[in-house]
CSV table of C-alpha atoms and ligand atoms in Angstrom, one decimal:
chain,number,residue,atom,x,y,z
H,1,UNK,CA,34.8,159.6,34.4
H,2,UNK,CA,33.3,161.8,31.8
H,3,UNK,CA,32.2,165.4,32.4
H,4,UNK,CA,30.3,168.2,31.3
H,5,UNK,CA,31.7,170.7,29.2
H,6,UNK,CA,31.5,174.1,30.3
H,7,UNK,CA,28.0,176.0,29.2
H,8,UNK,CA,25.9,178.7,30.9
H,9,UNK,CA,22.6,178.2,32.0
H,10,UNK,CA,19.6,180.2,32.0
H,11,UNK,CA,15.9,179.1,33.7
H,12,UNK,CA,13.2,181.5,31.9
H,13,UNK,CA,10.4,181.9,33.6
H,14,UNK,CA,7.8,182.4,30.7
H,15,UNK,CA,7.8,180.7,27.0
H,16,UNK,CA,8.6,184.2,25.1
H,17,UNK,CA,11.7,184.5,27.7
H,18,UNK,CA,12.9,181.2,26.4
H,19,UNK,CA,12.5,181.7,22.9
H,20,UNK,CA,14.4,185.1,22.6
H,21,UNK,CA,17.1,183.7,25.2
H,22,UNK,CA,17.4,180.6,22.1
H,23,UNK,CA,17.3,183.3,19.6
H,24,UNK,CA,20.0,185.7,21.1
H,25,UNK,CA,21.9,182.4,21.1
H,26,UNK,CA,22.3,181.2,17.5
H,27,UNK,CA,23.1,177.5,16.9
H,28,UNK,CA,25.0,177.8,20.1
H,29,UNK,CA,21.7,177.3,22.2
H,30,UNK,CA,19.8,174.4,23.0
H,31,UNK,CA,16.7,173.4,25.1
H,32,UNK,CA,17.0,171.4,27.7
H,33,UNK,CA,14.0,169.3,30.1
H,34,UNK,CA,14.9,166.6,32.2
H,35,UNK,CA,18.6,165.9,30.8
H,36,UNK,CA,18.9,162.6,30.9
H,37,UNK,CA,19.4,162.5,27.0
H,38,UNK,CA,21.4,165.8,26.7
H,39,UNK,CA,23.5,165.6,29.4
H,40,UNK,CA,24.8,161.8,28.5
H,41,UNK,CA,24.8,163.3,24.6
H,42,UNK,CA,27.3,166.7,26.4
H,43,UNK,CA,29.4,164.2,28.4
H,44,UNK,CA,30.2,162.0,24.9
H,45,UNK,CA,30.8,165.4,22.8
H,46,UNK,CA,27.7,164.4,20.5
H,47,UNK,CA,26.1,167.8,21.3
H,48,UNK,CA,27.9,170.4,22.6
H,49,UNK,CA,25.5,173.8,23.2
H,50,UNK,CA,27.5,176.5,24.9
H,51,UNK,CA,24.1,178.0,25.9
H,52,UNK,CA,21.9,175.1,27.9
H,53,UNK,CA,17.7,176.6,28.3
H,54,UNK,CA,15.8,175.0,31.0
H,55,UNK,CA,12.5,174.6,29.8
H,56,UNK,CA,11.4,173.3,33.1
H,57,UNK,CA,10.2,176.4,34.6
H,58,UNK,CA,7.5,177.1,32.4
H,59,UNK,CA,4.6,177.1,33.6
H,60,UNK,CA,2.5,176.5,30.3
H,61,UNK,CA,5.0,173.3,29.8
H,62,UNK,CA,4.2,172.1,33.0
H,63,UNK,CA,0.2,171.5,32.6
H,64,UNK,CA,-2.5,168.6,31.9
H,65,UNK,CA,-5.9,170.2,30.5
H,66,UNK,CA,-8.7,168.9,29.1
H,67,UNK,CA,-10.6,165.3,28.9
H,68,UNK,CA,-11.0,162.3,26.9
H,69,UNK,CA,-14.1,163.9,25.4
H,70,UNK,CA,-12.4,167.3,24.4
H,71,UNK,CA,-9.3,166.1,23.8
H,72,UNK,CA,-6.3,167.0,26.0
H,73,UNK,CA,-2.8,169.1,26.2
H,74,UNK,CA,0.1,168.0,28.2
H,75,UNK,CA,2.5,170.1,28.5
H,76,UNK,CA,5.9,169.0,26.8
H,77,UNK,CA,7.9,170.0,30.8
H,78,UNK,CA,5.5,166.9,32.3
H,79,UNK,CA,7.5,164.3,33.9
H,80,UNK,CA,7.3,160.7,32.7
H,81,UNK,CA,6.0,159.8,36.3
H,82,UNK,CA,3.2,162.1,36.3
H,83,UNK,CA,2.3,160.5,32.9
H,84,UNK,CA,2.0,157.4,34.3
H,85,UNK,CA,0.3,158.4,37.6
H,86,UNK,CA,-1.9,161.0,36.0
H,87,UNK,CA,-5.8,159.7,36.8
H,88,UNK,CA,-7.5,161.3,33.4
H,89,UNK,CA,-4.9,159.9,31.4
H,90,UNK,CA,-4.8,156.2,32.7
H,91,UNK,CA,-8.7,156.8,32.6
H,92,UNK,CA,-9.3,157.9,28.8
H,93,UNK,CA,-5.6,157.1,27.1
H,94,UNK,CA,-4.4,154.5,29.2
H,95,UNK,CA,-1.9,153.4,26.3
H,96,UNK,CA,0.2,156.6,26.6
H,97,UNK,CA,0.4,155.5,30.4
H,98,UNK,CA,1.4,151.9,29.8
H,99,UNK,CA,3.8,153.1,27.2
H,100,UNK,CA,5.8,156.0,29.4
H,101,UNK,CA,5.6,153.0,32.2
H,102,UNK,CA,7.9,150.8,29.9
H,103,UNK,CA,10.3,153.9,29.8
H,104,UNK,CA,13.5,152.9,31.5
H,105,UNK,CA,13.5,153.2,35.1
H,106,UNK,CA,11.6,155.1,37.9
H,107,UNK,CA,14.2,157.8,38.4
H,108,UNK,CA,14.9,158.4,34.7
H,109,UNK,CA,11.3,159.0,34.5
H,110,UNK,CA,11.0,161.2,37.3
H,111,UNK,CA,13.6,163.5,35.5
H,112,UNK,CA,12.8,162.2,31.6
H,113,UNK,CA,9.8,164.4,30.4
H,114,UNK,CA,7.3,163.5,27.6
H,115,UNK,CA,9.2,166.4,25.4
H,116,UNK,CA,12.3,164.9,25.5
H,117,UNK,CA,10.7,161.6,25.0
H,118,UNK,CA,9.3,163.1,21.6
H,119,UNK,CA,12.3,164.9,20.8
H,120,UNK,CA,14.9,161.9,21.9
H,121,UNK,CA,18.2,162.3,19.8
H,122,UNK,CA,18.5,158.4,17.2
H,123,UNK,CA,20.7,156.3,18.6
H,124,UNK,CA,23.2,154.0,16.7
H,125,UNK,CA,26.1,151.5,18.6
H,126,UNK,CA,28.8,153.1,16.5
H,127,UNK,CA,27.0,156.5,17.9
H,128,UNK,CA,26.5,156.0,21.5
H,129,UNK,CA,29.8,155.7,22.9
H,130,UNK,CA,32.3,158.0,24.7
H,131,UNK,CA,34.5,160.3,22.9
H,132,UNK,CA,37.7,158.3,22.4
H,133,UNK,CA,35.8,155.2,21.2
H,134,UNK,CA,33.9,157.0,18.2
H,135,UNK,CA,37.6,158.9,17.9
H,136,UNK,CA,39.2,155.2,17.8
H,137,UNK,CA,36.9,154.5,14.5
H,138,UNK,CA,37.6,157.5,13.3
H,139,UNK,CA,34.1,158.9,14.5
H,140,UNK,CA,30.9,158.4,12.0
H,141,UNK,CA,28.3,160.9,9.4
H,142,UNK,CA,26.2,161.8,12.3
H,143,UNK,CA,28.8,163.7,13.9
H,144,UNK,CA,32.8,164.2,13.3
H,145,UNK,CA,33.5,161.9,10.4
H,146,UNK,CA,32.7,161.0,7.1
H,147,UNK,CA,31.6,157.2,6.8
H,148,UNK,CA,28.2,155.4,8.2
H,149,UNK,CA,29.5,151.9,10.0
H,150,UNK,CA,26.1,150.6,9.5
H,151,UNK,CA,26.3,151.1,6.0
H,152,UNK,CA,29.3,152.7,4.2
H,153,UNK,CA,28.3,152.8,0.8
H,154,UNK,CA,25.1,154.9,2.2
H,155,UNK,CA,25.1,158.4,2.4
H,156,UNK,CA,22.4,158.6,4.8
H,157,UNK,CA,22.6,157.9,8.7
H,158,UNK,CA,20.4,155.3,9.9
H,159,UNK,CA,20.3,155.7,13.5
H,160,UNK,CA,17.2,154.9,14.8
H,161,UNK,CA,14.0,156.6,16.7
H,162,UNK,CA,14.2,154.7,20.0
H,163,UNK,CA,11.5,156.8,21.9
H,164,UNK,CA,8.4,154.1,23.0
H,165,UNK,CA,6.0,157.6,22.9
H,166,UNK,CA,6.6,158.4,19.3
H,167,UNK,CA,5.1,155.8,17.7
H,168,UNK,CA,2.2,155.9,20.4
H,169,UNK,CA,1.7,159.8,19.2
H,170,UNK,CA,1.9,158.9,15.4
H,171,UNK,CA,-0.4,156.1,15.8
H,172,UNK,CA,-3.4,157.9,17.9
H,173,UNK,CA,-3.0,161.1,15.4
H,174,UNK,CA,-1.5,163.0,18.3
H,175,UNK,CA,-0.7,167.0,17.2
H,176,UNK,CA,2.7,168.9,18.3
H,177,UNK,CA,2.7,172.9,19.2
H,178,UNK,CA,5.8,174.1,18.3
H,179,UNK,CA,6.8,178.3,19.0
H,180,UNK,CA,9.7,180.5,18.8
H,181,UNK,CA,10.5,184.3,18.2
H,182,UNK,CA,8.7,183.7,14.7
H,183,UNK,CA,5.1,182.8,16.0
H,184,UNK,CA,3.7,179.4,16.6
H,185,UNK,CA,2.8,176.6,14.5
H,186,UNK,CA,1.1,173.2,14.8
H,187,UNK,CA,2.4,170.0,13.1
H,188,UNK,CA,0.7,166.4,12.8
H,189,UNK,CA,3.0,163.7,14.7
H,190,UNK,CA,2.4,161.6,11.6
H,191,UNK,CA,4.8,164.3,9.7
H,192,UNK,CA,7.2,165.5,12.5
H,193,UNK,CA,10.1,162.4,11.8
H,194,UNK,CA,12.4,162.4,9.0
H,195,UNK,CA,13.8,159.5,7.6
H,196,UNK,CA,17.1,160.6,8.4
H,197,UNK,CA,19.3,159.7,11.3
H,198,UNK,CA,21.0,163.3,11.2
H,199,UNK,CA,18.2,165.4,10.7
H,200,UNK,CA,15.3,163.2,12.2
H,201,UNK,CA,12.8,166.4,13.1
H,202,UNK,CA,10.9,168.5,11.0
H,203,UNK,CA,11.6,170.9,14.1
H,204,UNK,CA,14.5,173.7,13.7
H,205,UNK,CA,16.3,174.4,16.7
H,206,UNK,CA,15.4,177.2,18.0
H,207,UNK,CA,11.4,175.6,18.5
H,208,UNK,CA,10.4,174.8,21.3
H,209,UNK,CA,8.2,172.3,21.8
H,210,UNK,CA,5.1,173.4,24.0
H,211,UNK,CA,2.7,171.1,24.6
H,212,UNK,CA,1.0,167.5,23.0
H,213,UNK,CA,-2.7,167.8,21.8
H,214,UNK,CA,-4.6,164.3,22.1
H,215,UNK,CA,-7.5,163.9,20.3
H,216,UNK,CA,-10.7,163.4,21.4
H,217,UNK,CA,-12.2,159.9,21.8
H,218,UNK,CA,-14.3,159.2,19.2
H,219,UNK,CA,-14.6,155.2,19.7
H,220,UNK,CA,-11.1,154.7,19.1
H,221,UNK,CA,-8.4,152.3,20.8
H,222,UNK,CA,-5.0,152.1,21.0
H,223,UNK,CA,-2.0,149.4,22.2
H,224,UNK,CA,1.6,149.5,22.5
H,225,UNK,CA,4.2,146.5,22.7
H,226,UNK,CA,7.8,146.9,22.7
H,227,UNK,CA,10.8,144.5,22.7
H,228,UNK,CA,14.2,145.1,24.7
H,229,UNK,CA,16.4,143.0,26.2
H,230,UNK,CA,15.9,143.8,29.7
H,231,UNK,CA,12.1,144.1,30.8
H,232,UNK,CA,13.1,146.8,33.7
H,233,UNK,CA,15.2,149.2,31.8
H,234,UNK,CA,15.8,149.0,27.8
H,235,UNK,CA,15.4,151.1,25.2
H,236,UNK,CA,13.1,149.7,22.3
H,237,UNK,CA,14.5,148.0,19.5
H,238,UNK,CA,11.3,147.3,18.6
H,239,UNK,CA,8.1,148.6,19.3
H,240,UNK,CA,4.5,148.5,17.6
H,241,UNK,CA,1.5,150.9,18.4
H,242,UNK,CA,-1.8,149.7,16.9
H,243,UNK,CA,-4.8,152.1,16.5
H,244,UNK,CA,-8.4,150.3,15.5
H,245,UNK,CA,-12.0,152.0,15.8
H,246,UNK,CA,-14.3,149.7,15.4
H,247,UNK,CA,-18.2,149.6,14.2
H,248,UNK,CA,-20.8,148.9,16.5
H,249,UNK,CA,-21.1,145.6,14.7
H,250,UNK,CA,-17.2,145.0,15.5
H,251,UNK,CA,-15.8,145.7,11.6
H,252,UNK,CA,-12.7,147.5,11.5
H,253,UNK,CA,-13.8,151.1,10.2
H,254,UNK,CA,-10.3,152.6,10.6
H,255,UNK,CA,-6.5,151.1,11.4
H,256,UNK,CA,-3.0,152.3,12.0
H,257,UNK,CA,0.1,149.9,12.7
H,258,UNK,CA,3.0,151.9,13.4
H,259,UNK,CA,6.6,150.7,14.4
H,260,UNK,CA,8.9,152.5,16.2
H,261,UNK,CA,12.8,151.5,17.2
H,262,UNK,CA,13.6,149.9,13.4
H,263,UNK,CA,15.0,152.6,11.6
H,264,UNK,CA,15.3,156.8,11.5
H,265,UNK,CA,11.7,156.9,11.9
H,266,UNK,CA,8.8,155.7,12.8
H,267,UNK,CA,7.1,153.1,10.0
H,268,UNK,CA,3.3,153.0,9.3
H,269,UNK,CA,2.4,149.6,7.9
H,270,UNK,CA,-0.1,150.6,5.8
H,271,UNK,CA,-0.7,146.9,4.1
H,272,UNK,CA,-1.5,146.0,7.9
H,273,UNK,CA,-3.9,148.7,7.5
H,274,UNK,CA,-5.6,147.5,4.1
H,275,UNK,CA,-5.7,144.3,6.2
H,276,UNK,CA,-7.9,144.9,8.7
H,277,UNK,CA,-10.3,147.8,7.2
H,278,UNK,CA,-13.7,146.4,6.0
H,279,UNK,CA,-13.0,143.4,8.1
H,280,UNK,CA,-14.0,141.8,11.8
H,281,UNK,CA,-10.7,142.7,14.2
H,282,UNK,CA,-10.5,138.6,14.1
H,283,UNK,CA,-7.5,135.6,14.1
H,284,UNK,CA,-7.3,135.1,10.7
H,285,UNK,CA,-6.5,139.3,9.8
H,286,UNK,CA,-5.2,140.0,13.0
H,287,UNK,CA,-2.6,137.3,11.6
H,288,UNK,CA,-2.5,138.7,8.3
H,289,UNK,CA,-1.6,142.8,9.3
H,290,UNK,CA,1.0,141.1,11.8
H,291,UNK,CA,2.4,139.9,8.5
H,292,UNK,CA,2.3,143.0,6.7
H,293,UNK,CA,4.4,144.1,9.7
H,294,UNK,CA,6.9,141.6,9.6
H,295,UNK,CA,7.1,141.6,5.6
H,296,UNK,CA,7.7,146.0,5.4
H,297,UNK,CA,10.0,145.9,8.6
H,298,UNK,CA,14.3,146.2,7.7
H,299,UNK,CA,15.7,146.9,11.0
H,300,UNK,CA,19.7,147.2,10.5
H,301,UNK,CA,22.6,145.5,12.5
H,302,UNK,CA,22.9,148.9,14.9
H,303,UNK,CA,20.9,148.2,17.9
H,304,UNK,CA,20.8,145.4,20.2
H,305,UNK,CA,19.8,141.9,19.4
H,306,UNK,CA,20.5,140.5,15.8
H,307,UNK,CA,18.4,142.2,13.5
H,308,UNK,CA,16.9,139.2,11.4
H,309,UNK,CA,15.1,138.0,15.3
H,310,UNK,CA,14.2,141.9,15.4
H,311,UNK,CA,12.6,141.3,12.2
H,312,UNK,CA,10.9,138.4,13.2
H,313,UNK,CA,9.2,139.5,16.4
H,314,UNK,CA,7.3,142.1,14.2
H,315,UNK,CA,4.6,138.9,13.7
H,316,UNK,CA,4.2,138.4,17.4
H,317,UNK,CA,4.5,142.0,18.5
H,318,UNK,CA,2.1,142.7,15.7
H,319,UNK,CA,-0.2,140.2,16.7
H,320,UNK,CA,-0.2,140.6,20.4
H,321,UNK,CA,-0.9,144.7,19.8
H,322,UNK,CA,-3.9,143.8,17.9
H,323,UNK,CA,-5.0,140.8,20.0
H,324,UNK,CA,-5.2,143.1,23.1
H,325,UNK,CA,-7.7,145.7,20.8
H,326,UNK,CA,-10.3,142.6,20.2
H,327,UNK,CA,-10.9,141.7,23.8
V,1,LIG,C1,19.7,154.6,30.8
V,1,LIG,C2,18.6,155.2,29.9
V,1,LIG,C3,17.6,154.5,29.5
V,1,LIG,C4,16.6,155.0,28.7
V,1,LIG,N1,15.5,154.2,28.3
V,1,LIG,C5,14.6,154.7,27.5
V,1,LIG,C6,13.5,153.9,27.0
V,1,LIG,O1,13.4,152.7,27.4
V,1,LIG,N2,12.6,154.4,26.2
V,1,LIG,C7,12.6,155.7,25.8
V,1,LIG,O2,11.7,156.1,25.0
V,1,LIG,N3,13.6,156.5,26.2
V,1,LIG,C8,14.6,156.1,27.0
V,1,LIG,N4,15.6,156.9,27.4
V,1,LIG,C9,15.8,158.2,26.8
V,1,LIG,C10,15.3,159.5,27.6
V,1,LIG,O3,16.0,159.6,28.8
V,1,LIG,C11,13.9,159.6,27.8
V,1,LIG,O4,13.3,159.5,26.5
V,1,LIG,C12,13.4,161.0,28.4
V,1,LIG,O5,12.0,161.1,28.3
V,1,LIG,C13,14.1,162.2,27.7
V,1,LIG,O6,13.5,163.3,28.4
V,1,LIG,P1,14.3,164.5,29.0
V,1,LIG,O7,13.3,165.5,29.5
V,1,LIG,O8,15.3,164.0,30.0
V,1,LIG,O9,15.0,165.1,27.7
V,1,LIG,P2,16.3,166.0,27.6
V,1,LIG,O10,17.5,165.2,27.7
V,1,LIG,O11,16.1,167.2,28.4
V,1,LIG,O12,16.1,166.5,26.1
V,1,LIG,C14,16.1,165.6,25.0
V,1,LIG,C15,16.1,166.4,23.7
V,1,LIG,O13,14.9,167.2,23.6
V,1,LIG,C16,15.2,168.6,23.5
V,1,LIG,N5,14.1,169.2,24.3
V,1,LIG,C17,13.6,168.8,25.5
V,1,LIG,N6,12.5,169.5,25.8
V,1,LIG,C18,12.3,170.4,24.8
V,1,LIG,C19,11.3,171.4,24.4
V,1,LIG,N7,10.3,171.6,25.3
V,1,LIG,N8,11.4,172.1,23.3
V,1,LIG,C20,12.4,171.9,22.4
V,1,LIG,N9,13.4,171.0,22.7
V,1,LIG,C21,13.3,170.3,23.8
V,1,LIG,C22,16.6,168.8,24.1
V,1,LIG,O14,17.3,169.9,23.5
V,1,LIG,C23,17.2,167.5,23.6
V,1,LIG,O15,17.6,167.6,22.3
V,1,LIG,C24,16.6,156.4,28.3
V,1,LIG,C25,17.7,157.1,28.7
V,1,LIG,C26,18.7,156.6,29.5
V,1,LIG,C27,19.8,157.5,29.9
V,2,LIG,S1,23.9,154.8,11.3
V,2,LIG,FE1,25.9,155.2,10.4
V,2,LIG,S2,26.2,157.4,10.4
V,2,LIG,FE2,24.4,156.9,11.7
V,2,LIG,S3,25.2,156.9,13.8
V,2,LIG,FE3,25.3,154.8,13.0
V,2,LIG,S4,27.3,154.6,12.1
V,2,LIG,FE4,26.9,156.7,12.4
């Protein structure tokens, strides 16, 4: 059985609590929501914080405000089940609903929260294994050793993004609040992932992550489709948002195809894009973007399924993701 290292724990109450208890703690510290990444990530020695912060008594984190007219801030300490369940947002972003719902199962999300979603460490099968069997390779770059098992010439990690909300949030032009000791800063989900297994946020540590701002409806629409292996559980190994507002005569005014689960982080297709803009949302471009998808797509062999099918379901997934914005 594998078990927690020793740490201490501390619950703040308020967020500047919680930033000068991360602070006080140096690289040493680490936020934590509902656990089930960190905890899994402690138990394998992938992360070992000797101070663990509870983020979950906060009441700032804990909040849904506004409407699809405004716009509207969820709190990064929302559960995945109150995503899903919330009324105003299966009523006026009912893709960030369907999405959360194809998060694992209901008890990971009644413990998984949105923050952690957005936050999720990459994952990589030479990664995501206990302690002995990464020691048995002779561990990997992203933590321990000195070689990528995906690709050893590389000198990058390519461990991939596998949350199914991040591409969602890129694709709908979703905006992060970050704070800490320092003061508080926004930043566009569109520019919060590096293309880096190691160091896949433009977060530093001692951030926390506050709350989501959606913006407002404006016309706009929005899909998500995902492959996994098993339709009850998976993680995604690939997933595509799409984004269309349309004219009143149906013409594509503006488009985003973003993939998610296919490499450090998420991919915007932007030849989908030039695709579709200008155009009717119809069968023949429709066909054409899921093209583009399938043409900039390089997923590597480090997640389930062979990665030339993963490759190939970027036409269909593409297509379907669109198809469902034209009805
Ligand atoms: C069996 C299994 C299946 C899963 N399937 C899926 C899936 O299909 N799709 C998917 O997207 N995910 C999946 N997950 C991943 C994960 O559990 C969920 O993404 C969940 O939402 C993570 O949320 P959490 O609150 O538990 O995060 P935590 O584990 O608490 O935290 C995750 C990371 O975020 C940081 N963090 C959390 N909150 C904050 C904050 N407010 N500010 C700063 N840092 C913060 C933590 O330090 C940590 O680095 C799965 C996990 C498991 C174990
Ligand atoms: S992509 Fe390479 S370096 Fe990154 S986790 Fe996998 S094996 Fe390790």
């Amino acid at each position: 059985m594998m078990r927690l290292p020793k740490f201490e724990y501390r619950v703040p109450r308020a967020i500047g609590e919680a930033v000068k208890i991360m602070a006080g703690s140096g690289p040493q510290g680490q936020f934590v929501a509902g656990g089930t990444d960190l905890y899994p990530n402690m138990k394998r020695r992938q992360q070992t914080p000797q101070t663990v912060i509870s983020v979950m008594r906060l009441p700032e984190l804990n909040q849904i405000t506004g409407d699809g007219a405004a716009g509207v801030r969820i709190g990064a300490s929302v559960t995945l089940t109150d995503i899903c369940e919330h009324p105003l947002i299966n009523r006026d972003y009912p893709v960030i609903a369907h999405a959360a719902r194809t998060i694992s199962t209901p008890i990971l999300r009644n413990m998984g929260t949105i923050g952690g979603n957005l936050l999720l460490d990459t994952r990589c099968n030479y990664y995501d294994q206990n302690y002995e069997w990464r020691k048995g390779i002779n561990f990997c770059l992203k933590k321990d050793g000195d070689v990528c098992w995906v690709a050893p010439g590389s000198s990058k990690c390519w461990a991939v993004q596998s949350s199914d909300l991040v591409p969602v949030m890129v694709a709908i032009g979703a905006k992060f609040r970050l704070a800490s000791t320092l003061g508080e800063r926004m930043i566009d989900a569109a520019g919060f992932y590096n293309d880096d297994g190691i160091d896949y946020l433009k977060k530093r540590p001692d951030e926390l992550l506050v709350d989501i701002h959606l913006p407002p409806l404006n016309g706009w629409r929005a899909s998500y489709q995902k492959l996994r292996r098993r339709g009850a559980f998976d993680f995604p190994v690939l997933g595509v948002a799409a984004w269309v507002n349309l004219s009143e005569e149906g013409t594509v005014k503006s488009a985003k195809l973003i993939l998610g689960g296919v490499g450090p982080a998420p991919v915007e297709v932007k030849e989908a894009e030039a695709a579709l803009i200008g155009q009717p949302l119809n069968e023949e471009r429709m066909r054409a973007a899921a093209e583009a998808c399938y043409v900039k797509v390089r997923p590597l062999d480090n997640t389930d399924f062979l990665m030339n099918w993963r490759k190939q379901m970027a036409r269909p997934l593409g297509f379907k993701a669109l198809e469902e914005l034209s009805r």
